[in-house]
Amino acid sequence: MHTLLDNEARKQQLIKTLLSQGIYKKGEKQLYMLSLNELENIYARSNKTIQRKGNGVVIVEQATFAAGCFWGVEALFQQLNGVISTSAGFTGGETINPTYEDVYSELTGHAESVQVEYDPSLISYEELVEVFFENHNPTSLNKRGEDVGTRYRSAIFYHSNEQAEIALFAKEKLERSGRFKKPVVTQIIPITSFYRADEYHQSYLAKRGQSSCKIS
């Protein structure tokens, strides 16, 4: 029941935001017919181009990473100047609207992931990728500490060809550096659907007064 209430509250919040900002003009009735994930995707697309702050316009880009338990990964990116918002969720698999329990079963193909919205005038995609590689072991296949399974794999889900080129270059540079004796196993693949996890998982560590947890 707690999950249903959280989802309904989030849905109400999104509908109110979409209507008040004039993003979705077909009316409240049509919005209520959409799923929470569909509303999240509409909101994400609307925020990808611009976000108004005061009298200025901030360009907003998206980046999506998987590096183990998404609680720790989200906390890592939340600390960076230039990051506007983060969402813990699931991507990389085929199951539609998976629950945490679905992903935990290892049957969905999804990875625990974090979608980052950032201001490229304050932090670049190259810097985000650098933070990603610096804060976990990208040579460990499907294992982050005591967390084991494909849902904990290392992956960069790119949103554009430019992001793909940057991520591939960073991976190749890391492999040439000699920092690791084993090959870098990080997947670099296009983003498909991103499914936001229940509100319980959002900013999990921050809600508990913790700034980080080990994700390597």
mmCIF file with all atom_site columns, C-alpha atoms in Angstrom:
data_model
loop_
_atom_site.group_PDB
_atom_site.id
_atom_site.type_symbol
_atom_site.label_atom_id
_atom_site.label_alt_id
_atom_site.label_comp_id
_atom_site.label_asym_id
_atom_site.label_entity_id
_atom_site.label_seq_id
_atom_site.pdbx_PDB_ins_code
_atom_site.Cartn_x
_atom_site.Cartn_y
_atom_site.Cartn_z
_atom_site.occupancy
_atom_site.B_iso_or_equiv
_atom_site.pdbx_formal_charge
_atom_site.auth_seq_id
_atom_site.auth_comp_id
_atom_site.auth_asym_id
_atom_site.auth_atom_id
_atom_site.pdbx_PDB_model_num
ATOM 1   C CA . MET A 1 1   ? 0.000  0.000   0.000   1.00 0.00 ? 1   MET A CA 1
ATOM 2   C CA . HIS A 1 2   ? 2.887  2.319   0.792   1.00 0.00 ? 2   HIS A CA 1
ATOM 3   C CA . THR A 1 3   ? 4.216  1.912   -2.752  1.00 0.00 ? 3   THR A CA 1
ATOM 4   C CA . LEU A 1 4   ? 0.819  2.587   -4.315  1.00 0.00 ? 4   LEU A CA 1
ATOM 5   C CA . LEU A 1 5   ? 0.408  5.736   -2.258  1.00 0.00 ? 5   LEU A CA 1
ATOM 6   C CA . ASP A 1 6   ? 3.904  6.938   -3.216  1.00 0.00 ? 6   ASP A CA 1
ATOM 7   C CA . ASN A 1 7   ? 3.212  6.320   -6.908  1.00 0.00 ? 7   ASN A CA 1
ATOM 8   C CA . GLU A 1 8   ? -0.137 8.087   -6.760  1.00 0.00 ? 8   GLU A CA 1
ATOM 9   C CA . ALA A 1 9   ? 1.418  11.087  -5.008  1.00 0.00 ? 9   ALA A CA 1
ATOM 10  C CA . ARG A 1 10  ? 4.156  11.265  -7.636  1.00 0.00 ? 10  ARG A CA 1
ATOM 11  C CA . LYS A 1 11  ? 1.580  10.997  -10.419 1.00 0.00 ? 11  LYS A CA 1
ATOM 12  C CA . GLN A 1 12  ? -0.482 13.836  -8.922  1.00 0.00 ? 12  GLN A CA 1
ATOM 13  C CA . GLN A 1 13  ? 2.649  15.965  -8.624  1.00 0.00 ? 13  GLN A CA 1
ATOM 14  C CA . LEU A 1 14  ? 3.650  15.355  -12.243 1.00 0.00 ? 14  LEU A CA 1
ATOM 15  C CA . ILE A 1 15  ? 0.169  16.100  -13.577 1.00 0.00 ? 15  ILE A CA 1
ATOM 16  C CA . LYS A 1 16  ? 0.060  19.356  -11.639 1.00 0.00 ? 16  LYS A CA 1
ATOM 17  C CA . THR A 1 17  ? 3.507  20.335  -12.952 1.00 0.00 ? 17  THR A CA 1
ATOM 18  C CA . LEU A 1 18  ? 2.758  19.454  -16.564 1.00 0.00 ? 18  LEU A CA 1
ATOM 19  C CA . LEU A 1 19  ? -0.479 21.431  -16.525 1.00 0.00 ? 19  LEU A CA 1
ATOM 20  C CA . SER A 1 20  ? 0.877  24.468  -14.678 1.00 0.00 ? 20  SER A CA 1
ATOM 21  C CA . GLN A 1 21  ? 3.870  24.765  -17.019 1.00 0.00 ? 21  GLN A CA 1
ATOM 22  C CA . GLY A 1 22  ? 1.736  24.325  -20.108 1.00 0.00 ? 22  GLY A CA 1
ATOM 23  C CA . ILE A 1 23  ? 3.836  21.344  -21.204 1.00 0.00 ? 23  ILE A CA 1
ATOM 24  C CA . TYR A 1 24  ? 0.859  19.116  -21.887 1.00 0.00 ? 24  TYR A CA 1
ATOM 25  C CA . LYS A 1 25  ? -2.151 20.862  -23.364 1.00 0.00 ? 25  LYS A CA 1
ATOM 26  C CA . LYS A 1 26  ? -4.674 18.057  -23.850 1.00 0.00 ? 26  LYS A CA 1
ATOM 27  C CA . GLY A 1 27  ? -6.121 18.421  -20.397 1.00 0.00 ? 27  GLY A CA 1
ATOM 28  C CA . GLU A 1 28  ? -6.172 16.792  -17.010 1.00 0.00 ? 28  GLU A CA 1
ATOM 29  C CA . LYS A 1 29  ? -8.447 13.895  -17.990 1.00 0.00 ? 29  LYS A CA 1
ATOM 30  C CA . GLN A 1 30  ? -6.024 12.634  -20.649 1.00 0.00 ? 30  GLN A CA 1
ATOM 31  C CA . LEU A 1 31  ? -3.092 12.904  -18.262 1.00 0.00 ? 31  LEU A CA 1
ATOM 32  C CA . TYR A 1 32  ? -4.799 10.708  -15.671 1.00 0.00 ? 32  TYR A CA 1
ATOM 33  C CA . MET A 1 33  ? -5.125 7.982   -18.299 1.00 0.00 ? 33  MET A CA 1
ATOM 34  C CA . LEU A 1 34  ? -1.337 7.775   -18.669 1.00 0.00 ? 34  LEU A CA 1
ATOM 35  C CA . SER A 1 35  ? 0.891  5.561   -16.556 1.00 0.00 ? 35  SER A CA 1
ATOM 36  C CA . LEU A 1 36  ? 3.377  6.993   -14.091 1.00 0.00 ? 36  LEU A CA 1
ATOM 37  C CA . ASN A 1 37  ? 6.265  6.023   -16.354 1.00 0.00 ? 37  ASN A CA 1
ATOM 38  C CA . GLU A 1 38  ? 4.646  7.739   -19.358 1.00 0.00 ? 38  GLU A CA 1
ATOM 39  C CA . LEU A 1 39  ? 4.237  10.898  -17.291 1.00 0.00 ? 39  LEU A CA 1
ATOM 40  C CA . GLU A 1 40  ? 7.874  10.675  -16.164 1.00 0.00 ? 40  GLU A CA 1
ATOM 41  C CA . ASN A 1 41  ? 9.003  10.391  -19.790 1.00 0.00 ? 41  ASN A CA 1
ATOM 42  C CA . ILE A 1 42  ? 6.923  13.415  -20.867 1.00 0.00 ? 42  ILE A CA 1
ATOM 43  C CA . TYR A 1 43  ? 8.375  15.445  -18.021 1.00 0.00 ? 43  TYR A CA 1
ATOM 44  C CA . ALA A 1 44  ? 11.936 14.281  -18.779 1.00 0.00 ? 44  ALA A CA 1
ATOM 45  C CA . ARG A 1 45  ? 11.608 15.232  -22.454 1.00 0.00 ? 45  ARG A CA 1
ATOM 46  C CA . SER A 1 46  ? 10.230 18.660  -21.558 1.00 0.00 ? 46  SER A CA 1
ATOM 47  C CA . ASN A 1 47  ? 13.139 19.330  -19.207 1.00 0.00 ? 47  ASN A CA 1
ATOM 48  C CA . LYS A 1 48  ? 15.814 18.049  -21.548 1.00 0.00 ? 48  LYS A CA 1
ATOM 49  C CA . THR A 1 49  ? 15.887 21.230  -23.622 1.00 0.00 ? 49  THR A CA 1
ATOM 50  C CA . ILE A 1 50  ? 15.444 24.115  -21.203 1.00 0.00 ? 50  ILE A CA 1
ATOM 51  C CA . GLN A 1 51  ? 14.750 24.850  -17.591 1.00 0.00 ? 51  GLN A CA 1
ATOM 52  C CA . ARG A 1 52  ? 13.825 28.348  -16.529 1.00 0.00 ? 52  ARG A CA 1
ATOM 53  C CA . LYS A 1 53  ? 15.474 29.768  -13.432 1.00 0.00 ? 53  LYS A CA 1
ATOM 54  C CA . GLY A 1 54  ? 14.611 33.308  -12.540 1.00 0.00 ? 54  GLY A CA 1
ATOM 55  C CA . ASN A 1 55  ? 15.053 35.421  -15.667 1.00 0.00 ? 55  ASN A CA 1
ATOM 56  C CA . GLY A 1 56  ? 17.515 33.037  -17.271 1.00 0.00 ? 56  GLY A CA 1
ATOM 57  C CA . VAL A 1 57  ? 17.265 29.870  -19.317 1.00 0.00 ? 57  VAL A CA 1
ATOM 58  C CA . VAL A 1 58  ? 19.379 26.875  -18.362 1.00 0.00 ? 58  VAL A CA 1
ATOM 59  C CA . ILE A 1 59  ? 20.157 24.200  -20.930 1.00 0.00 ? 59  ILE A CA 1
ATOM 60  C CA . VAL A 1 60  ? 19.545 20.768  -19.415 1.00 0.00 ? 60  VAL A CA 1
ATOM 61  C CA . GLU A 1 61  ? 21.079 17.537  -20.648 1.00 0.00 ? 61  GLU A CA 1
ATOM 62  C CA . GLN A 1 62  ? 20.605 13.950  -19.464 1.00 0.00 ? 62  GLN A CA 1
ATOM 63  C CA . ALA A 1 63  ? 23.098 11.193  -18.683 1.00 0.00 ? 63  ALA A CA 1
ATOM 64  C CA . THR A 1 64  ? 22.449 7.677   -17.412 1.00 0.00 ? 64  THR A CA 1
ATOM 65  C CA . PHE A 1 65  ? 24.872 5.436   -15.529 1.00 0.00 ? 65  PHE A CA 1
ATOM 66  C CA . ALA A 1 66  ? 24.911 2.051   -13.789 1.00 0.00 ? 66  ALA A CA 1
ATOM 67  C CA . ALA A 1 67  ? 27.666 1.231   -11.311 1.00 0.00 ? 67  ALA A CA 1
ATOM 68  C CA . GLY A 1 68  ? 26.119 -0.982  -8.667  1.00 0.00 ? 68  GLY A CA 1
ATOM 69  C CA . CYS A 1 69  ? 23.497 -0.211  -6.036  1.00 0.00 ? 69  CYS A CA 1
ATOM 70  C CA . PHE A 1 70  ? 21.700 2.886   -7.284  1.00 0.00 ? 70  PHE A CA 1
ATOM 71  C CA . TRP A 1 71  ? 21.483 4.357   -3.778  1.00 0.00 ? 71  TRP A CA 1
ATOM 72  C CA . GLY A 1 72  ? 25.229 4.968   -3.729  1.00 0.00 ? 72  GLY A CA 1
ATOM 73  C CA . VAL A 1 73  ? 25.478 5.948   -7.400  1.00 0.00 ? 73  VAL A CA 1
ATOM 74  C CA . GLU A 1 74  ? 22.745 8.560   -7.007  1.00 0.00 ? 74  GLU A CA 1
ATOM 75  C CA . ALA A 1 75  ? 24.379 10.007  -3.879  1.00 0.00 ? 75  ALA A CA 1
ATOM 76  C CA . LEU A 1 76  ? 27.672 10.286  -5.793  1.00 0.00 ? 76  LEU A CA 1
ATOM 77  C CA . PHE A 1 77  ? 26.216 12.401  -8.590  1.00 0.00 ? 77  PHE A CA 1
ATOM 78  C CA . GLN A 1 78  ? 24.013 14.486  -6.306  1.00 0.00 ? 78  GLN A CA 1
ATOM 79  C CA . GLN A 1 79  ? 27.143 16.021  -4.783  1.00 0.00 ? 79  GLN A CA 1
ATOM 80  C CA . LEU A 1 80  ? 28.407 17.468  -8.070  1.00 0.00 ? 80  LEU A CA 1
ATOM 81  C CA . ASN A 1 81  ? 28.052 21.137  -8.905  1.00 0.00 ? 81  ASN A CA 1
ATOM 82  C CA . GLY A 1 82  ? 26.035 21.431  -12.095 1.00 0.00 ? 82  GLY A CA 1
ATOM 83  C CA . VAL A 1 83  ? 23.832 18.400  -11.457 1.00 0.00 ? 83  VAL A CA 1
ATOM 84  C CA . ILE A 1 84  ? 20.232 19.632  -11.346 1.00 0.00 ? 84  ILE A CA 1
ATOM 85  C CA . SER A 1 85  ? 18.407 16.440  -10.423 1.00 0.00 ? 85  SER A CA 1
ATOM 86  C CA . THR A 1 86  ? 18.819 12.676  -10.251 1.00 0.00 ? 86  THR A CA 1
ATOM 87  C CA . SER A 1 87  ? 16.479 9.695   -10.459 1.00 0.00 ? 87  SER A CA 1
ATOM 88  C CA . ALA A 1 88  ? 17.152 6.138   -9.352  1.00 0.00 ? 88  ALA A CA 1
ATOM 89  C CA . GLY A 1 89  ? 15.608 3.566   -11.643 1.00 0.00 ? 89  GLY A CA 1
ATOM 90  C CA . PHE A 1 90  ? 16.056 0.726   -14.087 1.00 0.00 ? 90  PHE A CA 1
ATOM 91  C CA . THR A 1 91  ? 17.123 0.468   -17.720 1.00 0.00 ? 91  THR A CA 1
ATOM 92  C CA . GLY A 1 92  ? 18.885 -1.840  -20.141 1.00 0.00 ? 92  GLY A CA 1
ATOM 93  C CA . GLY A 1 93  ? 16.333 -4.659  -20.052 1.00 0.00 ? 93  GLY A CA 1
ATOM 94  C CA . GLU A 1 94  ? 13.120 -5.599  -21.802 1.00 0.00 ? 94  GLU A CA 1
ATOM 95  C CA . THR A 1 95  ? 10.519 -5.768  -19.022 1.00 0.00 ? 95  THR A CA 1
ATOM 96  C CA . ILE A 1 96  ? 8.082  -2.834  -19.107 1.00 0.00 ? 96  ILE A CA 1
ATOM 97  C CA . ASN A 1 97  ? 7.460  -0.937  -15.851 1.00 0.00 ? 97  ASN A CA 1
ATOM 98  C CA . PRO A 1 98  ? 9.500  -3.319  -13.670 1.00 0.00 ? 98  PRO A CA 1
ATOM 99  C CA . THR A 1 99  ? 9.287  -3.211  -9.894  1.00 0.00 ? 99  THR A CA 1
ATOM 100 C CA . TYR A 1 100 ? 12.359 -3.397  -7.667  1.00 0.00 ? 100 TYR A CA 1
ATOM 101 C CA . GLU A 1 101 ? 11.408 -6.993  -6.897  1.00 0.00 ? 101 GLU A CA 1
ATOM 102 C CA . ASP A 1 102 ? 11.215 -7.776  -10.633 1.00 0.00 ? 102 ASP A CA 1
ATOM 103 C CA . VAL A 1 103 ? 14.721 -6.435  -11.231 1.00 0.00 ? 103 VAL A CA 1
ATOM 104 C CA . TYR A 1 104 ? 16.054 -8.171  -8.132  1.00 0.00 ? 104 TYR A CA 1
ATOM 105 C CA . SER A 1 105 ? 14.902 -11.499 -9.602  1.00 0.00 ? 105 SER A CA 1
ATOM 106 C CA . GLU A 1 106 ? 17.487 -11.100 -12.401 1.00 0.00 ? 106 GLU A CA 1
ATOM 107 C CA . LEU A 1 107 ? 14.813 -11.972 -14.989 1.00 0.00 ? 107 LEU A CA 1
ATOM 108 C CA . THR A 1 108 ? 14.232 -8.495  -16.471 1.00 0.00 ? 108 THR A CA 1
ATOM 109 C CA . GLY A 1 109 ? 17.653 -7.719  -17.945 1.00 0.00 ? 109 GLY A CA 1
ATOM 110 C CA . HIS A 1 110 ? 17.558 -4.284  -16.315 1.00 0.00 ? 110 HIS A CA 1
ATOM 111 C CA . ALA A 1 111 ? 20.380 -2.692  -14.363 1.00 0.00 ? 111 ALA A CA 1
ATOM 112 C CA . GLU A 1 112 ? 19.974 -0.481  -11.324 1.00 0.00 ? 112 GLU A CA 1
ATOM 113 C CA . SER A 1 113 ? 20.699 2.902   -12.875 1.00 0.00 ? 113 SER A CA 1
ATOM 114 C CA . VAL A 1 114 ? 20.717 6.607   -12.185 1.00 0.00 ? 114 VAL A CA 1
ATOM 115 C CA . GLN A 1 115 ? 19.523 9.231   -14.631 1.00 0.00 ? 115 GLN A CA 1
ATOM 116 C CA . VAL A 1 116 ? 21.224 12.591  -14.169 1.00 0.00 ? 116 VAL A CA 1
ATOM 117 C CA . GLU A 1 117 ? 19.953 15.956  -15.382 1.00 0.00 ? 117 GLU A CA 1
ATOM 118 C CA . TYR A 1 118 ? 22.763 18.489  -15.547 1.00 0.00 ? 118 TYR A CA 1
ATOM 119 C CA . ASP A 1 119 ? 23.689 21.969  -16.721 1.00 0.00 ? 119 ASP A CA 1
ATOM 120 C CA . PRO A 1 120 ? 26.476 21.538  -19.322 1.00 0.00 ? 120 PRO A CA 1
ATOM 121 C CA . SER A 1 121 ? 27.663 25.091  -18.706 1.00 0.00 ? 121 SER A CA 1
ATOM 122 C CA . LEU A 1 122 ? 28.650 24.023  -15.170 1.00 0.00 ? 122 LEU A CA 1
ATOM 123 C CA . ILE A 1 123 ? 29.689 20.407  -15.656 1.00 0.00 ? 123 ILE A CA 1
ATOM 124 C CA . SER A 1 124 ? 30.474 18.559  -18.877 1.00 0.00 ? 124 SER A CA 1
ATOM 125 C CA . TYR A 1 125 ? 29.509 15.066  -19.922 1.00 0.00 ? 125 TYR A CA 1
ATOM 126 C CA . GLU A 1 126 ? 33.235 14.239  -19.986 1.00 0.00 ? 126 GLU A CA 1
ATOM 127 C CA . GLU A 1 127 ? 33.453 15.182  -16.299 1.00 0.00 ? 127 GLU A CA 1
ATOM 128 C CA . LEU A 1 128 ? 30.426 13.038  -15.431 1.00 0.00 ? 128 LEU A CA 1
ATOM 129 C CA . VAL A 1 129 ? 31.988 10.061  -17.199 1.00 0.00 ? 129 VAL A CA 1
ATOM 130 C CA . GLU A 1 130 ? 35.255 10.682  -15.374 1.00 0.00 ? 130 GLU A CA 1
ATOM 131 C CA . VAL A 1 131 ? 33.449 10.680  -12.013 1.00 0.00 ? 131 VAL A CA 1
ATOM 132 C CA . PHE A 1 132 ? 31.684 7.466   -13.038 1.00 0.00 ? 132 PHE A CA 1
ATOM 133 C CA . PHE A 1 133 ? 34.929 5.630   -13.813 1.00 0.00 ? 133 PHE A CA 1
ATOM 134 C CA . GLU A 1 134 ? 36.817 7.047   -10.824 1.00 0.00 ? 134 GLU A CA 1
ATOM 135 C CA . ASN A 1 135 ? 34.305 5.820   -8.260  1.00 0.00 ? 135 ASN A CA 1
ATOM 136 C CA . HIS A 1 136 ? 33.829 2.121   -9.011  1.00 0.00 ? 136 HIS A CA 1
ATOM 137 C CA . ASN A 1 137 ? 35.811 -0.822  -10.333 1.00 0.00 ? 137 ASN A CA 1
ATOM 138 C CA . PRO A 1 138 ? 34.870 -1.089  -14.030 1.00 0.00 ? 138 PRO A CA 1
ATOM 139 C CA . THR A 1 139 ? 36.756 -4.375  -14.419 1.00 0.00 ? 139 THR A CA 1
ATOM 140 C CA . SER A 1 140 ? 34.493 -6.277  -12.038 1.00 0.00 ? 140 SER A CA 1
ATOM 141 C CA . LEU A 1 141 ? 31.827 -8.142  -13.993 1.00 0.00 ? 141 LEU A CA 1
ATOM 142 C CA . ASN A 1 142 ? 28.377 -7.991  -12.381 1.00 0.00 ? 142 ASN A CA 1
ATOM 143 C CA . LYS A 1 143 ? 29.798 -7.576  -8.887  1.00 0.00 ? 143 LYS A CA 1
ATOM 144 C CA . ARG A 1 144 ? 30.000 -4.499  -6.654  1.00 0.00 ? 144 ARG A CA 1
ATOM 145 C CA . GLY A 1 145 ? 31.251 -5.414  -3.208  1.00 0.00 ? 145 GLY A CA 1
ATOM 146 C CA . GLU A 1 146 ? 28.760 -7.890  -1.768  1.00 0.00 ? 146 GLU A CA 1
ATOM 147 C CA . ASP A 1 147 ? 26.173 -7.091  -4.470  1.00 0.00 ? 147 ASP A CA 1
ATOM 148 C CA . VAL A 1 148 ? 26.261 -9.727  -7.214  1.00 0.00 ? 148 VAL A CA 1
ATOM 149 C CA . GLY A 1 149 ? 24.159 -10.003 -10.367 1.00 0.00 ? 149 GLY A CA 1
ATOM 150 C CA . THR A 1 150 ? 23.653 -8.460  -13.801 1.00 0.00 ? 150 THR A CA 1
ATOM 151 C CA . ARG A 1 151 ? 21.498 -5.745  -12.223 1.00 0.00 ? 151 ARG A CA 1
ATOM 152 C CA . TYR A 1 152 ? 24.706 -4.398  -10.655 1.00 0.00 ? 152 TYR A CA 1
ATOM 153 C CA . ARG A 1 153 ? 26.714 -4.301  -13.892 1.00 0.00 ? 153 ARG A CA 1
ATOM 154 C CA . SER A 1 154 ? 28.821 -1.353  -14.981 1.00 0.00 ? 154 SER A CA 1
ATOM 155 C CA . ALA A 1 155 ? 27.217 0.509   -17.880 1.00 0.00 ? 155 ALA A CA 1
ATOM 156 C CA . ILE A 1 156 ? 26.920 3.876   -19.569 1.00 0.00 ? 156 ILE A CA 1
ATOM 157 C CA . PHE A 1 157 ? 23.630 4.393   -21.397 1.00 0.00 ? 157 PHE A CA 1
ATOM 158 C CA . TYR A 1 158 ? 24.246 7.136   -23.927 1.00 0.00 ? 158 TYR A CA 1
ATOM 159 C CA . HIS A 1 159 ? 21.597 9.611   -25.102 1.00 0.00 ? 159 HIS A CA 1
ATOM 160 C CA . SER A 1 160 ? 23.356 10.783  -28.277 1.00 0.00 ? 160 SER A CA 1
ATOM 161 C CA . ASN A 1 161 ? 26.147 9.863   -30.673 1.00 0.00 ? 161 ASN A CA 1
ATOM 162 C CA . GLU A 1 162 ? 28.281 12.550  -29.043 1.00 0.00 ? 162 GLU A CA 1
ATOM 163 C CA . GLN A 1 163 ? 27.849 10.930  -25.637 1.00 0.00 ? 163 GLN A CA 1
ATOM 164 C CA . ALA A 1 164 ? 28.708 7.535   -27.133 1.00 0.00 ? 164 ALA A CA 1
ATOM 165 C CA . GLU A 1 165 ? 31.964 8.884   -28.587 1.00 0.00 ? 165 GLU A CA 1
ATOM 166 C CA . ILE A 1 166 ? 32.937 10.540  -25.305 1.00 0.00 ? 166 ILE A CA 1
ATOM 167 C CA . ALA A 1 167 ? 32.193 7.395   -23.285 1.00 0.00 ? 167 ALA A CA 1
ATOM 168 C CA . LEU A 1 168 ? 34.072 5.106   -25.688 1.00 0.00 ? 168 LEU A CA 1
ATOM 169 C CA . PHE A 1 169 ? 37.086 7.430   -25.714 1.00 0.00 ? 169 PHE A CA 1
ATOM 170 C CA . ALA A 1 170 ? 37.122 7.551   -21.895 1.00 0.00 ? 170 ALA A CA 1
ATOM 171 C CA . LYS A 1 171 ? 36.919 3.757   -21.689 1.00 0.00 ? 171 LYS A CA 1
ATOM 172 C CA . GLU A 1 172 ? 39.742 3.293   -24.190 1.00 0.00 ? 172 GLU A CA 1
ATOM 173 C CA . LYS A 1 173 ? 41.867 5.900   -22.400 1.00 0.00 ? 173 LYS A CA 1
ATOM 174 C CA . LEU A 1 174 ? 41.338 4.112   -19.092 1.00 0.00 ? 174 LEU A CA 1
ATOM 175 C CA . GLU A 1 175 ? 42.321 0.762   -20.608 1.00 0.00 ? 175 GLU A CA 1
ATOM 176 C CA . ARG A 1 176 ? 45.519 2.269   -22.055 1.00 0.00 ? 176 ARG A CA 1
ATOM 177 C CA . SER A 1 177 ? 46.422 3.943   -18.761 1.00 0.00 ? 177 SER A CA 1
ATOM 178 C CA . GLY A 1 178 ? 47.471 0.685   -17.112 1.00 0.00 ? 178 GLY A CA 1
ATOM 179 C CA . ARG A 1 179 ? 45.475 1.544   -13.999 1.00 0.00 ? 179 ARG A CA 1
ATOM 180 C CA . PHE A 1 180 ? 43.790 -1.852  -14.098 1.00 0.00 ? 180 PHE A CA 1
ATOM 181 C CA . LYS A 1 181 ? 45.351 -5.214  -14.902 1.00 0.00 ? 181 LYS A CA 1
ATOM 182 C CA . LYS A 1 182 ? 42.007 -6.630  -16.042 1.00 0.00 ? 182 LYS A CA 1
ATOM 183 C CA . PRO A 1 183 ? 39.927 -5.436  -19.028 1.00 0.00 ? 183 PRO A CA 1
ATOM 184 C CA . VAL A 1 184 ? 37.315 -2.724  -18.479 1.00 0.00 ? 184 VAL A CA 1
ATOM 185 C CA . VAL A 1 185 ? 33.947 -4.487  -18.817 1.00 0.00 ? 185 VAL A CA 1
ATOM 186 C CA . THR A 1 186 ? 31.724 -1.376  -18.764 1.00 0.00 ? 186 THR A CA 1
ATOM 187 C CA . GLN A 1 187 ? 28.943 -1.605  -21.334 1.00 0.00 ? 187 GLN A CA 1
ATOM 188 C CA . ILE A 1 188 ? 28.406 1.465   -23.511 1.00 0.00 ? 188 ILE A CA 1
ATOM 189 C CA . ILE A 1 189 ? 24.983 1.132   -25.061 1.00 0.00 ? 189 ILE A CA 1
ATOM 190 C CA . PRO A 1 190 ? 22.097 3.388   -26.156 1.00 0.00 ? 190 PRO A CA 1
ATOM 191 C CA . ILE A 1 191 ? 19.459 4.343   -23.620 1.00 0.00 ? 191 ILE A CA 1
ATOM 192 C CA . THR A 1 192 ? 16.049 2.796   -24.164 1.00 0.00 ? 192 THR A CA 1
ATOM 193 C CA . SER A 1 193 ? 13.255 3.282   -21.646 1.00 0.00 ? 193 SER A CA 1
ATOM 194 C CA . PHE A 1 194 ? 14.220 4.453   -18.174 1.00 0.00 ? 194 PHE A CA 1
ATOM 195 C CA . TYR A 1 195 ? 11.831 3.318   -15.436 1.00 0.00 ? 195 TYR A CA 1
ATOM 196 C CA . ARG A 1 196 ? 11.917 5.413   -12.282 1.00 0.00 ? 196 ARG A CA 1
ATOM 197 C CA . ALA A 1 197 ? 12.005 3.348   -9.098  1.00 0.00 ? 197 ALA A CA 1
ATOM 198 C CA . ASP A 1 198 ? 9.491  3.852   -6.297  1.00 0.00 ? 198 ASP A CA 1
ATOM 199 C CA . GLU A 1 199 ? 9.815  6.991   -4.196  1.00 0.00 ? 199 GLU A CA 1
ATOM 200 C CA . TYR A 1 200 ? 11.271 4.903   -1.365  1.00 0.00 ? 200 TYR A CA 1
ATOM 201 C CA . HIS A 1 201 ? 14.459 4.495   -3.426  1.00 0.00 ? 201 HIS A CA 1
ATOM 202 C CA . GLN A 1 202 ? 14.825 8.142   -4.476  1.00 0.00 ? 202 GLN A CA 1
ATOM 203 C CA . SER A 1 203 ? 17.609 10.017  -2.634  1.00 0.00 ? 203 SER A CA 1
ATOM 204 C CA . TYR A 1 204 ? 17.677 7.036   -0.282  1.00 0.00 ? 204 TYR A CA 1
ATOM 205 C CA . LEU A 1 205 ? 20.933 7.945   1.475   1.00 0.00 ? 205 LEU A CA 1
ATOM 206 C CA . ALA A 1 206 ? 20.156 11.662  1.693   1.00 0.00 ? 206 ALA A CA 1
ATOM 207 C CA . LYS A 1 207 ? 16.861 10.903  3.430   1.00 0.00 ? 207 LYS A CA 1
ATOM 208 C CA . ARG A 1 208 ? 18.858 9.004   6.046   1.00 0.00 ? 208 ARG A CA 1
ATOM 209 C CA . GLY A 1 209 ? 21.519 11.644  6.549   1.00 0.00 ? 209 GLY A CA 1
ATOM 210 C CA . GLN A 1 210 ? 24.200 9.743   4.643   1.00 0.00 ? 210 GLN A CA 1
ATOM 211 C CA . SER A 1 211 ? 26.295 11.324  1.927   1.00 0.00 ? 211 SER A CA 1
ATOM 212 C CA . SER A 1 212 ? 27.691 8.178   0.343   1.00 0.00 ? 212 SER A CA 1
ATOM 213 C CA . CYS A 1 213 ? 28.189 4.439   0.431   1.00 0.00 ? 213 CYS A CA 1
ATOM 214 C CA . LYS A 1 214 ? 30.830 2.338   -1.267  1.00 0.00 ? 214 LYS A CA 1
ATOM 215 C CA . ILE A 1 215 ? 29.805 1.253   -4.768  1.00 0.00 ? 215 ILE A CA 1
ATOM 216 C CA . SER A 1 216 ? 33.022 -0.356  -6.007  1.00 0.00 ? 216 SER A CA 1
#
